Short mmCIF file of C-alpha atoms and ligand atoms in Angstrom, two decimals:
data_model
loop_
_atom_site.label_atom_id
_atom_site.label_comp_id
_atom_site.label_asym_id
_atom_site.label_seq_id
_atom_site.Cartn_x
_atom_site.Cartn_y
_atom_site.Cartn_z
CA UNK A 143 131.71 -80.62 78.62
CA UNK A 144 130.69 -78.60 75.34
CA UNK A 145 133.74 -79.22 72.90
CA UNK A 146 132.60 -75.20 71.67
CA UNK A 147 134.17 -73.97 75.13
CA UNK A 148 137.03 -74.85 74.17
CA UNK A 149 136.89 -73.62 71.18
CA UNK A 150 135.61 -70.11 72.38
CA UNK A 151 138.20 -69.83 74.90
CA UNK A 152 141.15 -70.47 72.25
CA UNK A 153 139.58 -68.35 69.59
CA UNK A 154 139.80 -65.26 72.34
CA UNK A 155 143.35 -66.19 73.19
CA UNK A 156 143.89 -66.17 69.59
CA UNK A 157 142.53 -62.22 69.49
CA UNK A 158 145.00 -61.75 72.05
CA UNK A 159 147.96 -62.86 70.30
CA UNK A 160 147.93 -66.78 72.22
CA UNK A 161 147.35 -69.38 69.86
CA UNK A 162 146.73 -72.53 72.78
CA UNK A 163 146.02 -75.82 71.66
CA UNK A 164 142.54 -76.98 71.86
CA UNK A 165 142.82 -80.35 72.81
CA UNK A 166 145.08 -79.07 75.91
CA UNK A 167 142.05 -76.59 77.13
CA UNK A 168 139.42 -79.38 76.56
CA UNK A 169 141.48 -82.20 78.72
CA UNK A 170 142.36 -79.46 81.40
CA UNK A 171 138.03 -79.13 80.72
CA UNK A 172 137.25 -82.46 81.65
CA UNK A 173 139.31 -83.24 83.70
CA UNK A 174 138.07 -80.50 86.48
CA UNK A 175 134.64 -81.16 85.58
CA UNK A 176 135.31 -85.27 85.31
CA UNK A 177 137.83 -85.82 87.66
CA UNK A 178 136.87 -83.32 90.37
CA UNK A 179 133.18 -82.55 90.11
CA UNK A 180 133.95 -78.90 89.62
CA UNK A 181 130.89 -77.21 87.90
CA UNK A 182 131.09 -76.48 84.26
CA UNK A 183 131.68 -72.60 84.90
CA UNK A 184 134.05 -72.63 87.79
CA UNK A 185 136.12 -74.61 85.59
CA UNK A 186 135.37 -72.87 82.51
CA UNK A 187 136.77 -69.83 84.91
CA UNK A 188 139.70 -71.92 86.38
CA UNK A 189 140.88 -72.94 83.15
CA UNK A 190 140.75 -69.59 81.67
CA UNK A 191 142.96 -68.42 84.20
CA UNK A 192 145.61 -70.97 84.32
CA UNK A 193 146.26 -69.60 81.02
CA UNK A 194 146.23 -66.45 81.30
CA UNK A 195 148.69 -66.57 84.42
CA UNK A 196 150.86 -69.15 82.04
CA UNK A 197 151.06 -65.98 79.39
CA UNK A 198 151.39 -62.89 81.51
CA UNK A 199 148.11 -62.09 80.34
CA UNK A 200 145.71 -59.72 82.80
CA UNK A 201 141.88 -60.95 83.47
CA UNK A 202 140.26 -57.74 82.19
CA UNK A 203 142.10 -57.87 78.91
CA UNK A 204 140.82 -61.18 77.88
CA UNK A 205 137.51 -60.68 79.43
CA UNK A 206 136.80 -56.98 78.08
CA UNK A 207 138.85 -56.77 75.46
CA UNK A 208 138.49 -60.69 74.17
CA UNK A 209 135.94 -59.70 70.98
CA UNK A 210 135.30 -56.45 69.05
CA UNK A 211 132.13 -57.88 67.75
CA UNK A 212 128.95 -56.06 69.00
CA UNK A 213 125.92 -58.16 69.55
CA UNK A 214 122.35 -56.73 68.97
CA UNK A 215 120.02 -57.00 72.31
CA UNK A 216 117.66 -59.62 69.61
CA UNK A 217 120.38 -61.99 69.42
CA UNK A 218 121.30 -62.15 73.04
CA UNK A 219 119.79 -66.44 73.60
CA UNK A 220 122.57 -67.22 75.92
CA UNK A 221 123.65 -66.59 79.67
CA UNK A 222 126.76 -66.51 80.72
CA UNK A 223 128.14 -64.98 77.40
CA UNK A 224 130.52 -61.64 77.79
CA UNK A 225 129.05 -59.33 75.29
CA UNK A 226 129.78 -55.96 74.16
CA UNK A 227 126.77 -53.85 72.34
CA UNK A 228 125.79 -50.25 71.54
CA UNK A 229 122.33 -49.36 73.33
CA UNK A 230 120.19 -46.27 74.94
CA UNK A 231 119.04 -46.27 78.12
CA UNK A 232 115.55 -46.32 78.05
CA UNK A 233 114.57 -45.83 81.85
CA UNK A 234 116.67 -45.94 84.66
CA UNK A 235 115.22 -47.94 87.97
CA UNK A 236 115.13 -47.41 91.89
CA UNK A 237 117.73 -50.07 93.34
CA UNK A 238 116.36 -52.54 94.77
CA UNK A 239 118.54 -53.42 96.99
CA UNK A 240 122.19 -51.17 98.12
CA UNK A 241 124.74 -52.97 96.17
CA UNK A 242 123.16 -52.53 93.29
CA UNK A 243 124.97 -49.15 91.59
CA UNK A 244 122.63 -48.40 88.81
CA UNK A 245 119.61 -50.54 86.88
CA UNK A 246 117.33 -50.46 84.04
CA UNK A 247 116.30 -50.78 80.47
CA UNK A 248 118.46 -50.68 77.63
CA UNK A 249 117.27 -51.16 74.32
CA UNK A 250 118.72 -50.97 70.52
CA UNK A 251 116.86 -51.99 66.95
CA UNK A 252 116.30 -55.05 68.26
CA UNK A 253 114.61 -55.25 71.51
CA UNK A 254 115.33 -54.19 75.48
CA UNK A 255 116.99 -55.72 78.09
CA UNK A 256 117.60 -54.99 81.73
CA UNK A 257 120.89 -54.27 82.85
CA UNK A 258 122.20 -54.34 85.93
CA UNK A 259 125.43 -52.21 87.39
CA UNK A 260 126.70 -53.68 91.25
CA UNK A 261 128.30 -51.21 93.52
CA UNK A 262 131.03 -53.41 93.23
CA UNK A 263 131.91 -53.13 89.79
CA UNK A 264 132.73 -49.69 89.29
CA UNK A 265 134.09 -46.64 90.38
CA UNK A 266 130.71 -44.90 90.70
CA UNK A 267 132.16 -41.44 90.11
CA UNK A 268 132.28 -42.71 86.60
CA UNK A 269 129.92 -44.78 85.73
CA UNK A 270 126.92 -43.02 85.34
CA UNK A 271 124.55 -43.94 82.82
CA UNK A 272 122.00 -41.41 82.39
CA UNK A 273 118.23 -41.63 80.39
CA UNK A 274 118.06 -41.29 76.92
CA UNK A 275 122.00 -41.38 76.19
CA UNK A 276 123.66 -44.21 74.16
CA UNK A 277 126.55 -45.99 75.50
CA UNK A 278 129.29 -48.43 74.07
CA UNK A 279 129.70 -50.94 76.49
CA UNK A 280 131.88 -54.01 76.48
CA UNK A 281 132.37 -56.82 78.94
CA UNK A 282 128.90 -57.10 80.08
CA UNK A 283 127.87 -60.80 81.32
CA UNK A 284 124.60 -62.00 79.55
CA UNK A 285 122.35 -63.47 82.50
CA UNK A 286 118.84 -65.23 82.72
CA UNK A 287 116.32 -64.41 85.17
CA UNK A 288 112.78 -65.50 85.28
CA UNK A 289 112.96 -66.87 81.70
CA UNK A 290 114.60 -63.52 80.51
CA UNK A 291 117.60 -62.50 79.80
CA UNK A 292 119.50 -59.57 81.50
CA UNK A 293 122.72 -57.81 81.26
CA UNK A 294 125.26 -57.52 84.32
CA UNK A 295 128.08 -55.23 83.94
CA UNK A 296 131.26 -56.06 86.61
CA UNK A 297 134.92 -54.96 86.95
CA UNK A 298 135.87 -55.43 83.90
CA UNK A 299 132.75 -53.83 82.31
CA UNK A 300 133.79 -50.31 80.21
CA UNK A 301 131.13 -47.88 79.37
CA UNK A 302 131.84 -45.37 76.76
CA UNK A 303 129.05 -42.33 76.27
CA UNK A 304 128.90 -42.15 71.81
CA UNK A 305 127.40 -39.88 70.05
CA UNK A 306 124.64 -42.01 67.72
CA UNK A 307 121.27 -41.75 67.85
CA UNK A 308 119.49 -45.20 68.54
CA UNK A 309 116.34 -45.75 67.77
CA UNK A 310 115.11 -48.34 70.38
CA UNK A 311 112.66 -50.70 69.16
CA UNK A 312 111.19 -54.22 69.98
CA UNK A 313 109.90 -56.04 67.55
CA UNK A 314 105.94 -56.84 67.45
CA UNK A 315 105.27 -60.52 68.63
CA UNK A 316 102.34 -62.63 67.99
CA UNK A 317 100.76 -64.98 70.56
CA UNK A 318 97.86 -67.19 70.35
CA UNK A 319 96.04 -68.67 73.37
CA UNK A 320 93.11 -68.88 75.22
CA UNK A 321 92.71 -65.74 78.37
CA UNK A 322 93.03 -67.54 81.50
CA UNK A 323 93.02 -64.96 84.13
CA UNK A 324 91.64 -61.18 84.25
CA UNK A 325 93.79 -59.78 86.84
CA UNK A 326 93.52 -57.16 89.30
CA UNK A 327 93.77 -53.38 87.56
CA UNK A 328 91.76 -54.30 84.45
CA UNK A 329 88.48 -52.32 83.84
CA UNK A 330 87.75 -48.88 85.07
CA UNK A 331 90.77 -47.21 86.25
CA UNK A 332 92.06 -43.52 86.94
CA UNK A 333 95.62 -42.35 86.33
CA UNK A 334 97.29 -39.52 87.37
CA UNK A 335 97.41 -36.25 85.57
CA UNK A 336 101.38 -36.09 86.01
CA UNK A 337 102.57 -39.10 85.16
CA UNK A 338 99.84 -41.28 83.08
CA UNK A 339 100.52 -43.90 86.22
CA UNK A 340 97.96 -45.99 87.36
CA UNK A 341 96.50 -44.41 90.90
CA UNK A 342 96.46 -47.43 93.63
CA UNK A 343 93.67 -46.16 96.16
CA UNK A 344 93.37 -42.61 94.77
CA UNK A 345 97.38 -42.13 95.08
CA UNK A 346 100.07 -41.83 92.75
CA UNK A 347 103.48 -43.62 93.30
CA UNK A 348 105.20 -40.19 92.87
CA UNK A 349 102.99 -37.72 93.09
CA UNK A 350 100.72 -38.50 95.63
CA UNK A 351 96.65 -37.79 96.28
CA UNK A 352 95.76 -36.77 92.44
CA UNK A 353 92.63 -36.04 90.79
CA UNK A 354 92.92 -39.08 88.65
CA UNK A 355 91.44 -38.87 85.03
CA UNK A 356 89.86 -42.00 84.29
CA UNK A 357 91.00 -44.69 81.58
CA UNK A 358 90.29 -48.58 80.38
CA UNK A 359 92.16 -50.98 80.49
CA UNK A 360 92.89 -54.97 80.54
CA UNK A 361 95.55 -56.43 82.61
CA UNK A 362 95.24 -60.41 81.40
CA UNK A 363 97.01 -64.11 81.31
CA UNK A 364 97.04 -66.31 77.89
CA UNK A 365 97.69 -69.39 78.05
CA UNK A 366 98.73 -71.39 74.93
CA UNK A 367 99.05 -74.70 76.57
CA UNK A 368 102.59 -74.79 77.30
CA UNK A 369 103.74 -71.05 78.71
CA UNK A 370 102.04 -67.87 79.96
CA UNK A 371 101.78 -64.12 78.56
CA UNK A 372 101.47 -61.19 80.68
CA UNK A 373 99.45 -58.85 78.36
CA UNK A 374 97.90 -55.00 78.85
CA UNK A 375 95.00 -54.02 76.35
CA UNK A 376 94.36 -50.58 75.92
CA UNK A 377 91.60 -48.39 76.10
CA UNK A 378 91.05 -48.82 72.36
CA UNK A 379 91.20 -52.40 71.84
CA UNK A 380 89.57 -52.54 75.50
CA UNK A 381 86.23 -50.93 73.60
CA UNK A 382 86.25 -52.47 70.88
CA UNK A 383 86.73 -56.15 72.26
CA UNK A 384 84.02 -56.06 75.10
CA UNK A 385 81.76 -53.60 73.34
CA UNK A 386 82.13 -51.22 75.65
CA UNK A 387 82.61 -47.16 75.57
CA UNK A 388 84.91 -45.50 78.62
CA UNK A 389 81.91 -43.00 79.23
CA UNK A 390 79.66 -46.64 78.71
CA UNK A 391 81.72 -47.95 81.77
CA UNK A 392 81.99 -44.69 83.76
CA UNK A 393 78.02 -44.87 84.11
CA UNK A 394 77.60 -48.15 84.49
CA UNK A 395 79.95 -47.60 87.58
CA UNK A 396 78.48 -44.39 88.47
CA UNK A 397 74.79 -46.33 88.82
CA UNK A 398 76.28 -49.45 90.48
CA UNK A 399 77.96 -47.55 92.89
CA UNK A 400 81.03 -50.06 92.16
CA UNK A 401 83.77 -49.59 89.63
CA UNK A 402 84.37 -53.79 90.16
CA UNK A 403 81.57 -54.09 87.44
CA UNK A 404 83.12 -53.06 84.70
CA UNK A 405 86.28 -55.81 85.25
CA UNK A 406 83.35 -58.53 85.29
CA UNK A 407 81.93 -56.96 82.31
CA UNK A 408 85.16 -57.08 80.46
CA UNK A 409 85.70 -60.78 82.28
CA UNK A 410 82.27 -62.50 81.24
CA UNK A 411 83.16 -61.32 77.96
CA UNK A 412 86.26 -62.06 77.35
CA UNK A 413 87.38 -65.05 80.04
CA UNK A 414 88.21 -68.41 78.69
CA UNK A 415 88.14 -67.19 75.04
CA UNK A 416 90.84 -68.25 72.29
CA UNK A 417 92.80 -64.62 70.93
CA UNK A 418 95.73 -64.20 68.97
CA UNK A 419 97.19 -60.91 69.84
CA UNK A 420 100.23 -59.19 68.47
CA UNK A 421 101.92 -56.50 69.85
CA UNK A 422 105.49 -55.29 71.51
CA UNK A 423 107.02 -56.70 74.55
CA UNK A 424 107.91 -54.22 77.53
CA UNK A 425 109.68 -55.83 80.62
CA UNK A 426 107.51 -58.77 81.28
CA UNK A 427 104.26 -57.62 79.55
CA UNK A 428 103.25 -57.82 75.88
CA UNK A 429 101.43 -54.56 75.22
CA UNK A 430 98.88 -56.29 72.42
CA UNK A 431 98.57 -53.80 69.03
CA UNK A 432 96.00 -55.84 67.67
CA UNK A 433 93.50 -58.65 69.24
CA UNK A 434 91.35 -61.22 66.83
CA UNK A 435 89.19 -63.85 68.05
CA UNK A 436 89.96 -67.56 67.08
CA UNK A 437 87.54 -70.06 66.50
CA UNK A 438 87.88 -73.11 68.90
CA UNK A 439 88.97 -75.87 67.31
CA UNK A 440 91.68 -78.10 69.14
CA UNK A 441 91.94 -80.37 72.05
CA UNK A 442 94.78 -78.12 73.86
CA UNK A 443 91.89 -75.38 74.08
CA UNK A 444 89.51 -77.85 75.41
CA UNK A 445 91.97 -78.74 78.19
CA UNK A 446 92.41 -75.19 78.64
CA UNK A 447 88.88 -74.34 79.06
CA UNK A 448 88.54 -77.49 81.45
CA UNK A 449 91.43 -75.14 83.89
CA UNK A 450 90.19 -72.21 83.61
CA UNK A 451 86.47 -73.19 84.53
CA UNK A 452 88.38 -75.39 87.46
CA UNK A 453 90.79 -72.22 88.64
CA UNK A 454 87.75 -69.51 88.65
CA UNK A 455 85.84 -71.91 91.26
ZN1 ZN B 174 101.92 -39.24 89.09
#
C-alpha cells in the first residue's frame, strides 16, 4: 500500500476539521489489503468510511467538499483521483448506452477530456450541461479508458453554471514516427454541405442523401516503435505532402473511373516513411499542423519498415 494514501486521506479529514493519525489509517490500510486480500480501492473506500462513521461525518462532504483546489484538464495523470475543475463543454454526445445521463467533451486552457454523467448520479431535472457553457464542477472521479483519461461525475458530483469565458485549448504535440497504415477515408472524399461531415456512401450521419462537396484528406497510423498515433492531415498539408492538387485528384478519379486511386496515390507516397508531425489532439486523433520528413537513420525505423512491408502483404 502507497504510504501517500494515507496521507491524502488524513490531509482531507484535516480540511474537514478531523485531524486522524496517520499511522492508524495506514495499519487499518494494510491490514485489509494484507490481511484480507481486499483490493487497494475497496479498502481505500472501507477505510475512508470507518472514519467518517467514527466522526459523524456524511460521504458527500468529504468526497465533494474534501479540496477547494481546482485542477486544470493538463494536469489530470491519475485515475481514481476526485477532482474539482472549471471547464466548457465543448460538444455534447449521443448516449451510448441508457444509463448514461449526459456525455462529452470538456475542455479548459489546458486540454479536453470526456466526461461522463450516469443516470444514476443525478437528479436529471438539474443537471443539464448544455454546449458552449462553463461549469464549476466538483467531485468528479478521474478515470482511464483506452490509455486516456476521462471524467465521471456520481452522487456526490455538484455542477454549478459560472459566468467566465473559457477559452478551450489543447496544446500542440509533436510526434515522430514512421506511417504504418493509410486507413480507410483518406484520399478523395465528399462532405456534406450542412455539416462539413464526412458522407459514408453518399449519406450524411444527420442529414441524409447530400450533394457532397468534395475534400482531401489523410486518415493515418505512426508508429514510433513503442505506441501508435491516430492522425488526420488536411487538405493542405494533404497537397503539399503527396504533390497533389484536390482538382489534380478529382481528375485523376474522374478518368479512372475510381476514387480508390487517389488513397494509393497518397499511400505509395507516403507509406512506410519517417514524419514528425505536430499538431493538436482531438478525442483520439492528433489533427497534424505541420508534417516534415525525417531522414532514416536508426535501427527502430529499420524494424519498423521490416512490419510494415510484412503487415501490407
Ligand atoms: Zn450533414
Amino acid at each position: 500500500m502507497d504510504l501517500s494514501v494515507a496521507g491524502d486521506i488524513r490531509e482531507r479529514f484535516l480540511k474537514l476539521g478531523v485531524d486522524l493519525d496517520e499511522e492508524d489509517i495506514n495499519q487499518r490500510l494494510r491490514r485489509l489489503t494484507l490481511e484480507f486480500k481486499v483490493p487497494e480501492d475497496e479498502a481505500r473506500r472501507s477505510v475512508i468510511n470507518y472514519f467518517l462513521k467514527e466522526n459523524g461525518l456524511e460521504r458527500e462532504k468529504y468526497y465533494a467538499g474534501a479540496s477547494d483546489d481546482l485542477i486544470a484538464i493538463g494536469d489530470i495523470k491519475e485515475e481514481g483521483r476526485w477532482v474539482n475543475l472549471k471547464a466548457k463543454v465543448v460538444q455534447l454526445w449521443e448516449p451510448s448506452h441508457e444509463s448514461i445521463h449526459q456525455t462529452g467533451l470538456l475542455g479548459d486552457g489546458t486540454g479536453t477530456i470526456k466526461f461522463t454523467m450516469f443516470e444514476s448520479s443525478s437528479d436529471p431535472e438539474e443537471m443539464v450541461l448544455e454546449e458552449g457553457r462553463s461549469y464549476l464542477i466538483r467531485g468528479a472521479v478521474t478515470g482511464i479508458w483506452q490509455g486516456r483519461y476521462q471524467l465521471n461525475f456520481n452522487r456526490a458530483t455538484t455542477i454549478e453554471e459560472i459566468d467566465e469565458e473559457i477559452i478551450v485549448e489543447s496544446p500542440t504535440q509533436e510526434f515522430t514516427g514512421v506511417i504504418v497504415e493509410i486507413q480507410s477515408g483518406s484520399g478523395l472524399i465528399k462532405r456534406c454541405p450542412e455539416c462539413n461531415r464526412a458522407l459514408s456512401k453518399g449519406s450524411c450521419n444527420e442529414h441524409g442523401r447530400v450533394e457532397g462537396v468534395y475534400d482531401l484528406r489523410i486518415k493515418a497510423v505512426i508508429d514510433d516503435g513503442e505506441k501508435t498515433q491516430d492522425v488526420i492531415i488536411n487538405r493542405e498539408l494533404t497537397e503539399e505532402l503527396c504533390g497533389i492538387t484536390l482538382e489534380e485528384a478529382r481528375d485523376m478519379a474522374t478518368e479512372a473511373l475510381d476514387h480508390g486511386i487517389v488513397a494509393d496515390v497518397i499511400r505509395r507516397k507516403i507509406l512506410a516513411r519517417y514524419y514528425t508531425i505536430t499538431g493538436r489532439r482531438f478525442d483520439r486523433y492528433l489533427l497534424a499542423e505541420t508534417i516534415k520528413p525525417k531522414k532514416f537513420s536508426n535501427d527502430v525505423l529499420e524494424r519498423l519498415l521490416s512490419q510494415v512491408s510484412q503487415s501490407s502483404e
